[in-house]
Coordinates of C-alpha atoms in Angstrom, one line a residue:
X18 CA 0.7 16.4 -106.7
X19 CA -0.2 12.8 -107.4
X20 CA -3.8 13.4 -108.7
X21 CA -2.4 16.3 -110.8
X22 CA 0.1 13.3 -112.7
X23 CA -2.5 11.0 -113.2
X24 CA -4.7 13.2 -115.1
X25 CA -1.9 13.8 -117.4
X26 CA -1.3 10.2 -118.6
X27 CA -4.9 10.4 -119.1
X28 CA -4.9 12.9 -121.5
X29 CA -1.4 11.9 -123.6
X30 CA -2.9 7.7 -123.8
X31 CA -5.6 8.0 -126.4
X32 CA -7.3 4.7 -127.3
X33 CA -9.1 2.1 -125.7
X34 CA -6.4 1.9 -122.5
X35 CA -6.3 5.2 -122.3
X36 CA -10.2 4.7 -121.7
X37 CA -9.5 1.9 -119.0
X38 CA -6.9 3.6 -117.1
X39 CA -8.9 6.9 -117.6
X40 CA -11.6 5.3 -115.4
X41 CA -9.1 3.0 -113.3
X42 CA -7.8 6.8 -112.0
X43 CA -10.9 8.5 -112.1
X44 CA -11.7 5.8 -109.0
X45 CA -8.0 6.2 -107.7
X46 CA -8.5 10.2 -107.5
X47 CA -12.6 9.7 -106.2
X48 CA -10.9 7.3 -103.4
X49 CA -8.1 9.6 -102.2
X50 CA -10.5 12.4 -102.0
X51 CA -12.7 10.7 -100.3
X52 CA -10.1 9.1 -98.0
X53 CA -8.5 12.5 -97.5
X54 CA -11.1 14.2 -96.7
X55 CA -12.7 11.5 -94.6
X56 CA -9.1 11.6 -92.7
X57 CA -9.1 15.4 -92.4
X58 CA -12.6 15.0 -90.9
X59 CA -11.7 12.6 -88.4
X60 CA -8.6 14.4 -87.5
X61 CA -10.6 18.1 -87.0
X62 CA -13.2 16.0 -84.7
X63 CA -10.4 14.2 -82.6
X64 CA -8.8 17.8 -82.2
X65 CA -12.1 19.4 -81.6
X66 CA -13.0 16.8 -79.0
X67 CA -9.5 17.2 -77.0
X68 CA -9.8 21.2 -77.7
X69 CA -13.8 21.1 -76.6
X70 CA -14.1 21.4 -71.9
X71 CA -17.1 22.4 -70.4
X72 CA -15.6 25.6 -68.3
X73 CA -14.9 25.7 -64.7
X74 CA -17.5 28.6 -64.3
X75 CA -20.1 29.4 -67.0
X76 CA -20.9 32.7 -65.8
X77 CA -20.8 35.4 -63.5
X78 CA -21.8 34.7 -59.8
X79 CA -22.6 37.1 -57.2
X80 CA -23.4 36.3 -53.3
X81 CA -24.9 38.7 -51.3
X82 CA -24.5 37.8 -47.6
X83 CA -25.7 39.4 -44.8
X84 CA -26.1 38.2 -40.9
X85 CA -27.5 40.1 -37.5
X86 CA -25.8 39.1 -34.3
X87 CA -26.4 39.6 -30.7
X88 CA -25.4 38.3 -27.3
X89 CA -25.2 38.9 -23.7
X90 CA -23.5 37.5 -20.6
X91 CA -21.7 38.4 -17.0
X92 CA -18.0 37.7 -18.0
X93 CA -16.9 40.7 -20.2
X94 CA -12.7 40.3 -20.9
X95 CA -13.1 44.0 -20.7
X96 CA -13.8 44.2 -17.0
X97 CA -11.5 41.5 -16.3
X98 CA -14.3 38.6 -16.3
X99 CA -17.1 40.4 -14.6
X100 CA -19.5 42.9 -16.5
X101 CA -21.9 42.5 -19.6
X102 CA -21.0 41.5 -22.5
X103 CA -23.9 42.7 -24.7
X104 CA -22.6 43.1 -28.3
X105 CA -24.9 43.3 -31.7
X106 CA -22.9 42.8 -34.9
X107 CA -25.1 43.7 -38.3
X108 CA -22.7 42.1 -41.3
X109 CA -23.0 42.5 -45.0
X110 CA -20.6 40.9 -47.5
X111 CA -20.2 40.7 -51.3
X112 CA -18.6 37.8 -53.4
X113 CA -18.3 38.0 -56.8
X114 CA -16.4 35.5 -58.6
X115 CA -15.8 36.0 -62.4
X116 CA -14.9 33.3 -65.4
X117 CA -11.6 34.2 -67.0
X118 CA -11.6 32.0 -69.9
X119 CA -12.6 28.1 -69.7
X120 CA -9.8 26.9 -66.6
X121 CA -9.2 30.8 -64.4
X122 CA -11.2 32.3 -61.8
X123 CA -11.2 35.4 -60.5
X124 CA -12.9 35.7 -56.7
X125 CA -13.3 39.3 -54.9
X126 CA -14.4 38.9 -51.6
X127 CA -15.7 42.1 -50.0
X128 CA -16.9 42.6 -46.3
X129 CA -18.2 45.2 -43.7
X130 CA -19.4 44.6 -40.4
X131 CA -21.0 47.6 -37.7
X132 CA -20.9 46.5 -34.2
X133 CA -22.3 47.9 -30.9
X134 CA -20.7 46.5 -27.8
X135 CA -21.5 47.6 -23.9
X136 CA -18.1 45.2 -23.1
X137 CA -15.8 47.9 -25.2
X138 CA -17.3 50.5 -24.2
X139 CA -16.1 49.8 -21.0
X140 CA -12.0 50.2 -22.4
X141 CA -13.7 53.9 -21.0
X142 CA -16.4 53.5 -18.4
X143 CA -15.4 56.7 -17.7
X144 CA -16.9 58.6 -20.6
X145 CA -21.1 58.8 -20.1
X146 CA -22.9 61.0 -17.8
X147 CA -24.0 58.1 -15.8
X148 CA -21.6 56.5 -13.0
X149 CA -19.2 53.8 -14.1
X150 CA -20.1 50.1 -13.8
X151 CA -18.9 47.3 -15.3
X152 CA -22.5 46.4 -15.8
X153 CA -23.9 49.1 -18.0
X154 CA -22.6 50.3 -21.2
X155 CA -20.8 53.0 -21.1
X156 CA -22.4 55.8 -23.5
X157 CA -19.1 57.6 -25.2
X158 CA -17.2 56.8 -28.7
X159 CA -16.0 53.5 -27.5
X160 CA -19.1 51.7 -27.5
X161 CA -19.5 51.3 -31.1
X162 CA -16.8 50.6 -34.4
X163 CA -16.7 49.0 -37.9
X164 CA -14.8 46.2 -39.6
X165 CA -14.3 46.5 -43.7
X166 CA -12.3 43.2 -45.5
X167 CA -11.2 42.9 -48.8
X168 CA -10.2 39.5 -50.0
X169 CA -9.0 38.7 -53.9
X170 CA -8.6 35.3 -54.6
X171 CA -7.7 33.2 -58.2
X172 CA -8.1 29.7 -59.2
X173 CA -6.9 27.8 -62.2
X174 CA -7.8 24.0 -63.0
X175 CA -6.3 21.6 -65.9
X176 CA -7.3 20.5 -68.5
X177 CA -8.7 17.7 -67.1
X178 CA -10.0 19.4 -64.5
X179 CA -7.9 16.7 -62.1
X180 CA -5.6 20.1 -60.8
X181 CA -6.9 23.1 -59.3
X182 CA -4.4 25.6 -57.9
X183 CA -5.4 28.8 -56.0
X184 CA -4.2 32.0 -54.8
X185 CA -5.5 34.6 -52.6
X186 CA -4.7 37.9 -50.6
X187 CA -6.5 40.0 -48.4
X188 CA -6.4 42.9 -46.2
X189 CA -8.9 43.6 -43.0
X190 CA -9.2 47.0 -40.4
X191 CA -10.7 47.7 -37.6
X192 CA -10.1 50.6 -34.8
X193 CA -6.9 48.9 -33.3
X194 CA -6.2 46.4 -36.0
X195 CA -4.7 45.6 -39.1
X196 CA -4.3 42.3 -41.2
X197 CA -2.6 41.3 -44.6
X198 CA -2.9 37.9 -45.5
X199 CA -1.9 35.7 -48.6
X200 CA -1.8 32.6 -49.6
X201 CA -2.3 29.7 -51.2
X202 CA -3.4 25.7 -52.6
X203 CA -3.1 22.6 -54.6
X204 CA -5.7 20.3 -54.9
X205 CA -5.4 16.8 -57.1
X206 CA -8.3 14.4 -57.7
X207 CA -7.9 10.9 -59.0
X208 CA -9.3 7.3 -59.4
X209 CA -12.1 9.1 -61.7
X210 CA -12.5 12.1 -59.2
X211 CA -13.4 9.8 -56.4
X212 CA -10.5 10.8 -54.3
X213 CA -9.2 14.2 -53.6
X214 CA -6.2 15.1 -51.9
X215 CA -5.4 18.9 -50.9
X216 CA -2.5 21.1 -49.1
X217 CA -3.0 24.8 -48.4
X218 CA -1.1 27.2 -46.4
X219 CA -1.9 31.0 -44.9
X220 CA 0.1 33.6 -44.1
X221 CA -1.6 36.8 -41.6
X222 CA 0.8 39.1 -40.8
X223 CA -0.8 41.5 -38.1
X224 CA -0.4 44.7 -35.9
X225 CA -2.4 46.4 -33.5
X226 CA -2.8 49.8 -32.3
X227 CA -2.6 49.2 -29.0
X228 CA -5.2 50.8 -26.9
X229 CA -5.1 50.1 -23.4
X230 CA -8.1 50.8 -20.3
X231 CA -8.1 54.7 -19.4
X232 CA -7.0 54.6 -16.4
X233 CA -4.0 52.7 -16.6
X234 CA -2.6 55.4 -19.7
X235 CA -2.0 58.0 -16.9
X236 CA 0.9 55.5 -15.9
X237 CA 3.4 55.8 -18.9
X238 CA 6.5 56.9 -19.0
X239 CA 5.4 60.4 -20.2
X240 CA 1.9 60.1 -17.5
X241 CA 1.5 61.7 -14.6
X242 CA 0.3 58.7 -12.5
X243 CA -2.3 59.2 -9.5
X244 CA -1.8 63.3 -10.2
X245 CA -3.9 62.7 -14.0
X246 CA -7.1 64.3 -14.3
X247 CA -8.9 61.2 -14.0
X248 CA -8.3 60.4 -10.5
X249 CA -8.2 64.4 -9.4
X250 CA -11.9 64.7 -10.5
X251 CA -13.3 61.2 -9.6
X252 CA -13.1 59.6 -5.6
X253 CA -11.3 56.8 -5.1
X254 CA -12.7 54.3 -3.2
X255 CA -11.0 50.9 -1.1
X256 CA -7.6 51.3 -1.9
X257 CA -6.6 55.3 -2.6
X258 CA -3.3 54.3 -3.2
X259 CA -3.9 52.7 -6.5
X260 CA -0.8 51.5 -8.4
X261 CA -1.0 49.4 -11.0
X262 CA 1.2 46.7 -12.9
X263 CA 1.5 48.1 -15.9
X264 CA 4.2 48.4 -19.1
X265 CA 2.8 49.2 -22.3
X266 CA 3.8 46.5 -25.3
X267 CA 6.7 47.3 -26.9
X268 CA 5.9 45.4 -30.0
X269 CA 2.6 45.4 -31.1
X270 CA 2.9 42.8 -33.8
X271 CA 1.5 39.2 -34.6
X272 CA 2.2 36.9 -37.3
X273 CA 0.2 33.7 -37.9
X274 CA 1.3 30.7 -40.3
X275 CA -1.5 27.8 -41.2
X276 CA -0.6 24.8 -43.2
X277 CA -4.0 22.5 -44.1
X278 CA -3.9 19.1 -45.3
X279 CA -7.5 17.5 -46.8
X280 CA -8.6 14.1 -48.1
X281 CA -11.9 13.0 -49.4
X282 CA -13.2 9.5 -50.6
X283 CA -16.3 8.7 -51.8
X284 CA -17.0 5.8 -50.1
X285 CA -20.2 3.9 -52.2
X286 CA -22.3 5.1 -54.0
X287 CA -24.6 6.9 -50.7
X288 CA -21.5 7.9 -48.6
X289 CA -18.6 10.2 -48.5
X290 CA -15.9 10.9 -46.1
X291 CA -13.4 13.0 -45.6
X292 CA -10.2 14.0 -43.4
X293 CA -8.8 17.4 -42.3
X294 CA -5.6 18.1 -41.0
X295 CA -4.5 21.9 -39.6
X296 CA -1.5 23.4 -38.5
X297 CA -1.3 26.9 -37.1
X298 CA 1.6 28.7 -35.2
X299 CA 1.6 32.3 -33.8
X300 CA 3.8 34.8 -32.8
X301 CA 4.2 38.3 -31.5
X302 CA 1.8 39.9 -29.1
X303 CA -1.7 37.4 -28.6
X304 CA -2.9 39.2 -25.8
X305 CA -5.6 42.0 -25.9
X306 CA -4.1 45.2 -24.8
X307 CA -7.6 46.5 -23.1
X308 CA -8.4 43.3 -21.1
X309 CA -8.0 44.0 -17.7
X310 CA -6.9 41.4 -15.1
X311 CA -7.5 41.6 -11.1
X312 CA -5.5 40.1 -8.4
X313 CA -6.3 38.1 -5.5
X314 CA -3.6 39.3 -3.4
X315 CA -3.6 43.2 -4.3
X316 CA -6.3 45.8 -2.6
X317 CA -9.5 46.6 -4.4
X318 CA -9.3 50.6 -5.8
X319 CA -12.9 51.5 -7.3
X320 CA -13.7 54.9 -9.1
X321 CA -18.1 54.5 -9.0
X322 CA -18.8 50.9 -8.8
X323 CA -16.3 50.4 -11.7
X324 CA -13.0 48.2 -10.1
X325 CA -9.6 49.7 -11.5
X326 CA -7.2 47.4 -13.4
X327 CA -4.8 46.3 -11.6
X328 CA -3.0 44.9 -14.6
X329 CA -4.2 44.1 -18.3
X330 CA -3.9 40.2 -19.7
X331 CA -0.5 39.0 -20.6
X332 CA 0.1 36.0 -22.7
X333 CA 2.7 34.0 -24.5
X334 CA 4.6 35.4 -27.6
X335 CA 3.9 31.9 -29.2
X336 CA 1.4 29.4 -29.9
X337 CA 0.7 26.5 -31.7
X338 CA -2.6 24.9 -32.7
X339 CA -3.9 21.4 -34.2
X340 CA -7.0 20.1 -35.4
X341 CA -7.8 17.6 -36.6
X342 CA -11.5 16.4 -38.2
X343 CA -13.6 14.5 -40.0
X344 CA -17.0 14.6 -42.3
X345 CA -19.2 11.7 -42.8
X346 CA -22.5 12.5 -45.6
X347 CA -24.7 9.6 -46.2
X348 CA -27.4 9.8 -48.6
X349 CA -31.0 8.0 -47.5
X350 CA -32.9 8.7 -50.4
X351 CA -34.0 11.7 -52.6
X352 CA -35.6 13.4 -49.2
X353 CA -33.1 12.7 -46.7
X354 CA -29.1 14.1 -46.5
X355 CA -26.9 13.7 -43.2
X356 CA -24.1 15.1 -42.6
X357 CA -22.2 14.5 -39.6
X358 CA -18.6 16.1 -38.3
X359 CA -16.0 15.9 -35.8
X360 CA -13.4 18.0 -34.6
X361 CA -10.2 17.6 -32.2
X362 CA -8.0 20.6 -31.3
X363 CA -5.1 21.2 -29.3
X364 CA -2.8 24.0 -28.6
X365 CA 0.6 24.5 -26.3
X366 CA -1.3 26.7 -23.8
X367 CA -3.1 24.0 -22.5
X368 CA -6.6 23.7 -24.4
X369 CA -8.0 20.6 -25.7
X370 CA -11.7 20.6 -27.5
X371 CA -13.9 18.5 -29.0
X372 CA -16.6 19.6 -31.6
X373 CA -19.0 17.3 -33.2
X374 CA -22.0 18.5 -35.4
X375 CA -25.0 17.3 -37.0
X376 CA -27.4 18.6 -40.1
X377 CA -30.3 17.0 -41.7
X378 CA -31.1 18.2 -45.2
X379 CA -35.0 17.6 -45.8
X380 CA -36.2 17.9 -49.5
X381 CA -39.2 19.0 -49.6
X382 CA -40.0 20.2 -53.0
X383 CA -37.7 20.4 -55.9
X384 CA -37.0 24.2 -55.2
X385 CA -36.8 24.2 -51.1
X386 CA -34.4 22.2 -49.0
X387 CA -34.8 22.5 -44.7
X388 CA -32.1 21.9 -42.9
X389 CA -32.3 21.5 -38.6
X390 CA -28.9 21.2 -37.6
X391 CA -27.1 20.7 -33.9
X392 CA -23.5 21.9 -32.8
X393 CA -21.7 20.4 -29.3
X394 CA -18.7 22.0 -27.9
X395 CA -16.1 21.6 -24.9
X396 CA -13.1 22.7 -23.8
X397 CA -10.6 22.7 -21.2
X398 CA -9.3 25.6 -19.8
X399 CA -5.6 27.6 -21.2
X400 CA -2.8 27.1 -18.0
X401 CA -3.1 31.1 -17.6
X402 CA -6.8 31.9 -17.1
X403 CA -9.0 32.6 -13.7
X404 CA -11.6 34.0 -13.2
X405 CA -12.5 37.9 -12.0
X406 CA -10.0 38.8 -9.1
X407 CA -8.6 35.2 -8.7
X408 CA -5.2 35.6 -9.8
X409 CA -1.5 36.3 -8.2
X410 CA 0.5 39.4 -8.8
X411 CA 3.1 37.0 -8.9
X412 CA 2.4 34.5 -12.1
X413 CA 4.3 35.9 -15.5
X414 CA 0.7 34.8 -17.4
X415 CA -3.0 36.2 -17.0
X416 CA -6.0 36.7 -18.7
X417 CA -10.0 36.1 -17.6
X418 CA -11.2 36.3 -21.0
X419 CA -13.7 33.2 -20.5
X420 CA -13.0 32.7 -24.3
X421 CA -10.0 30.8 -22.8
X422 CA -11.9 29.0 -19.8
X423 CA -13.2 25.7 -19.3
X424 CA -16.7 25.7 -20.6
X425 CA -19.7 23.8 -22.8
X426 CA -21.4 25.1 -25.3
X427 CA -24.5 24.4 -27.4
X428 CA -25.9 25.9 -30.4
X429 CA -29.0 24.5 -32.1
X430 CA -30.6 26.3 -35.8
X431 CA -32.3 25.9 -38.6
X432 CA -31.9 27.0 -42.3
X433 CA -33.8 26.9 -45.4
X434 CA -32.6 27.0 -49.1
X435 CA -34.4 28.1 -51.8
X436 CA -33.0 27.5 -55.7
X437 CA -34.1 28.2 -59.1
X438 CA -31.5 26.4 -61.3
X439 CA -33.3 28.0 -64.1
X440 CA -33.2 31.8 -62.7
X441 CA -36.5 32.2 -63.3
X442 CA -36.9 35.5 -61.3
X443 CA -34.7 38.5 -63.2
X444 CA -33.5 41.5 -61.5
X445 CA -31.9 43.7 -64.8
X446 CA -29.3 41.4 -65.4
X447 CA -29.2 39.5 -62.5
X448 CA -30.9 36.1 -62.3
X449 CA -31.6 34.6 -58.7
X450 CA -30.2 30.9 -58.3
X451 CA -30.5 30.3 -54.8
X452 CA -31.8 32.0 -51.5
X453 CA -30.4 30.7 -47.8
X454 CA -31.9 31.8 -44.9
X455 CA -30.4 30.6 -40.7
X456 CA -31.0 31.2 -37.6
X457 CA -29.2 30.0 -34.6
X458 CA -28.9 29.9 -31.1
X459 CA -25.8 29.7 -29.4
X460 CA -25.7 28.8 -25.3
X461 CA -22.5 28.4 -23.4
X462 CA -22.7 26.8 -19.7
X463 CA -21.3 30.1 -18.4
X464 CA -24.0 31.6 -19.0
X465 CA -23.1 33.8 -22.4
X466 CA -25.9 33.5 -24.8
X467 CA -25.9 34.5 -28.6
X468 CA -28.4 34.7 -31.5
X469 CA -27.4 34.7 -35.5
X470 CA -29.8 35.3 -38.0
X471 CA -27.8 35.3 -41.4
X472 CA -29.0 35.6 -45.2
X473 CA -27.2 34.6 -48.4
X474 CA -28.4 35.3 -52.0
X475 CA -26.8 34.2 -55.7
X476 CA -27.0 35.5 -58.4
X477 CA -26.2 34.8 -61.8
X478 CA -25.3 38.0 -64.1
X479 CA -26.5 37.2 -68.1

């Protein structure tokens, strides 16, 4: 409205001053143009530069992850600590995570696993043509099952990308077993994202179907005890007059609650550090309904060379769990990465363990990365285990799962990465980023042995 006034003296003083302050305003009016627009400029920058964040995902990722597993050993849970425990686990998995705008982040996690195992075949050792023994698989429906997991998780960060809270829920099934969990985190990071504090907490809220060794399901309120099938058709050898310990669980329930606590500090400019904090309690049934136990001071009953149960593991209703850990990554040079980490855990039914790991990443081109790495582990025994046939009828807790025995354990691998920042190689749509290939051995001093190899490819969708 002020431009617009000007121009009208203009045009009503004729004359030489009308001249003069014709041209005095003419510079007025070019100066507040220029000024105004000059200010809107600036103002539309300084907006677009506040509005303007490089996004917490560009694109589309997908990970394709797959692993083969096998072991073996002479302590099967099964068979009450005695028997093989040959297992082979082939695992695939999809991730896909997914840009919602510039801060949100949708992850769906998706996972089956296909297992063999001679160890639960043996919850029937009764079911093959060949005579029962804890040693040999058995050959009927038992001896093989599946796993399937479906995990959605969400993330959003600020603005400044200093806040990042997350969500996530998931359900899992296998043959016995069912698990929903949800949960969540909050992570901050300040002094110019060289420190990062976290909290996260879990929910799992479990049941089982509780399946129990054959011969002891004869002994039910609604069995028919020694007069079942089982025993009428088979011999019973040592003690005929077999008569188990046995009360089926009346709840078959477990809930587990996790709270996690992290802080990281980058430390110079060539090392990082970090500190973990976990706390986990459990309740409701923790034993395994088909582990059988044997006691020391009850006669031996065999059907084949396969020793009847004379009762199946019984733990706690509760537990509680700590750990706490530590990461250490110094950078050498371009070539050389080490990462270093250490673990202490502790729980109310007597374990203590340490872990403490090593892994050298070696540069060797500007696409492949090997990495050697090295894993130690110890720990002491839980109050209630023994070994095969070792325990009293007496004691209120039992297990010889050797999970929960005194042991070391070594594993030792090697992985190599392949990426292609540029995602050179194009399948349709797909672009591959990154290819990481494992293998691992895994020794315990008990004599169970274990192989991984495992596979993980990303891919970027256009």
């Amino acid at each position: 409205m002020e431009e617009k006034q000007v121009v009208v003296v203009v045009v009503i003083n004729r004359g030489k001053d009308s001249v003069i302050m014709n041209k005095r305003n003419s510079v007025i009016v070019v100066l507040s143009l220029f000024i105004g627009v000059f200010g809107w400029s600036q103002t539309q920058r300084k907006d677009s530069t506040q509005v303007y964040k490089k996004r917490v995902l560009e694109t589309s990722e997908i990970d394709f992850l797959t692993s083969y597993y096998t072991q073996d050993g002479d302590n099967a849970a099964v068979s009450g600590g005695l028997g093989t425990e040959e297992l082979t686990d082939v695992t695939g998995a999809f991730i896909i995570s997914i840009p919602l705008n510039d801060d949100d982040v949708l992850t769906i996690d998706a996972g089956i696993s296909a297992y063999t195992s001679a160890s639960s075949s043996n919850v029937d050792p009764f079911d093959g043509g060949a005579p029962a023994d804890p040693f040999v698989a058995s050959s009927g429906a038992s001896s093989a099952d599946g796993w399937v997991n479906l995990t959605g998780g969400y993330s959003h960060s600020s603005d400044s990308r200093n806040d990042i809270v997350s969500a996530k829920i998931s359900v899992s099934k296998e043959f016995d077993y069912f698990s929903l969990g949800f949960g969540g985190g909050y992570t901050k990071l300040f002094n110019q994202k060289n420190t990062e504090v976290s909290v996260n907490a879990n929910v799992y809220l479990d049941s089982w179907s509780a399946i129990y060794p054959v011969e002891l399901r004869p002994f039910t309120s609604n069995g028919n005890g020694i007069a079942n099938g089982l025993f009428l058709n088979n011999t019973i050898t040592g003690n005929t007059n077999y008569n188990p310990i046995f009360t089926p669980f009346k709840d078959e329930k477990r809930n587990s609650y996790a709270v996690g606590f992290g802080f990281s500090q980058i430390l110079s400019k060539k090392l990082q550090g970090s500190l973990l904090v976990d706390f986990v309690q459990q309740e409701g049934l923790l034993s395994t309904p088909f582990q059988r136990v044997y006691f020391s001071d009850v006669s031996d009953s065999f059907i084949d060379n396969f020793h009847l149960a004379d009762a199946i593991e019984q733990l706690p209703d509760s537990r509680f769990k700590i750990a706490i850990g530590g990461r250490l990554h110094y950078y050498i040079n371009e070539a050389f990465i080490v990462r270093t980490y250490y673990r202490f855990y502790s729980d109310d039914w007597g374990i203590d363990s340490h872990t403490a790991s090593i892994e050298i990443p070696i540069k060797i081109s500007d696409k492949f990365t090997v990495y050697p790495f090295y894993r130690f582990y110890n720990q002491t025994a839980a109050n209630y285990f023994a070994p095969y046939n070792e325990h009293l009828s007496t004691s209120a807790f039992y297990t010889s799962d050797y999970d929960l025995s005194k042991y070391t354990a070594n594993q030792y691998g090697i992985g190599v990465t392949y990426t292609d920042i540029f995602t050179n190689f194009q399948v349709w749509r797909f672009g591959l980023k990154s290819i990481d290939l494992k293998y691992n051995n895994y020794q315990r001093d008990s004599g169970l042995k274990a192989s991984i190899i495992s596979a993980g490819f990303k891919f970027l969708v256009d």
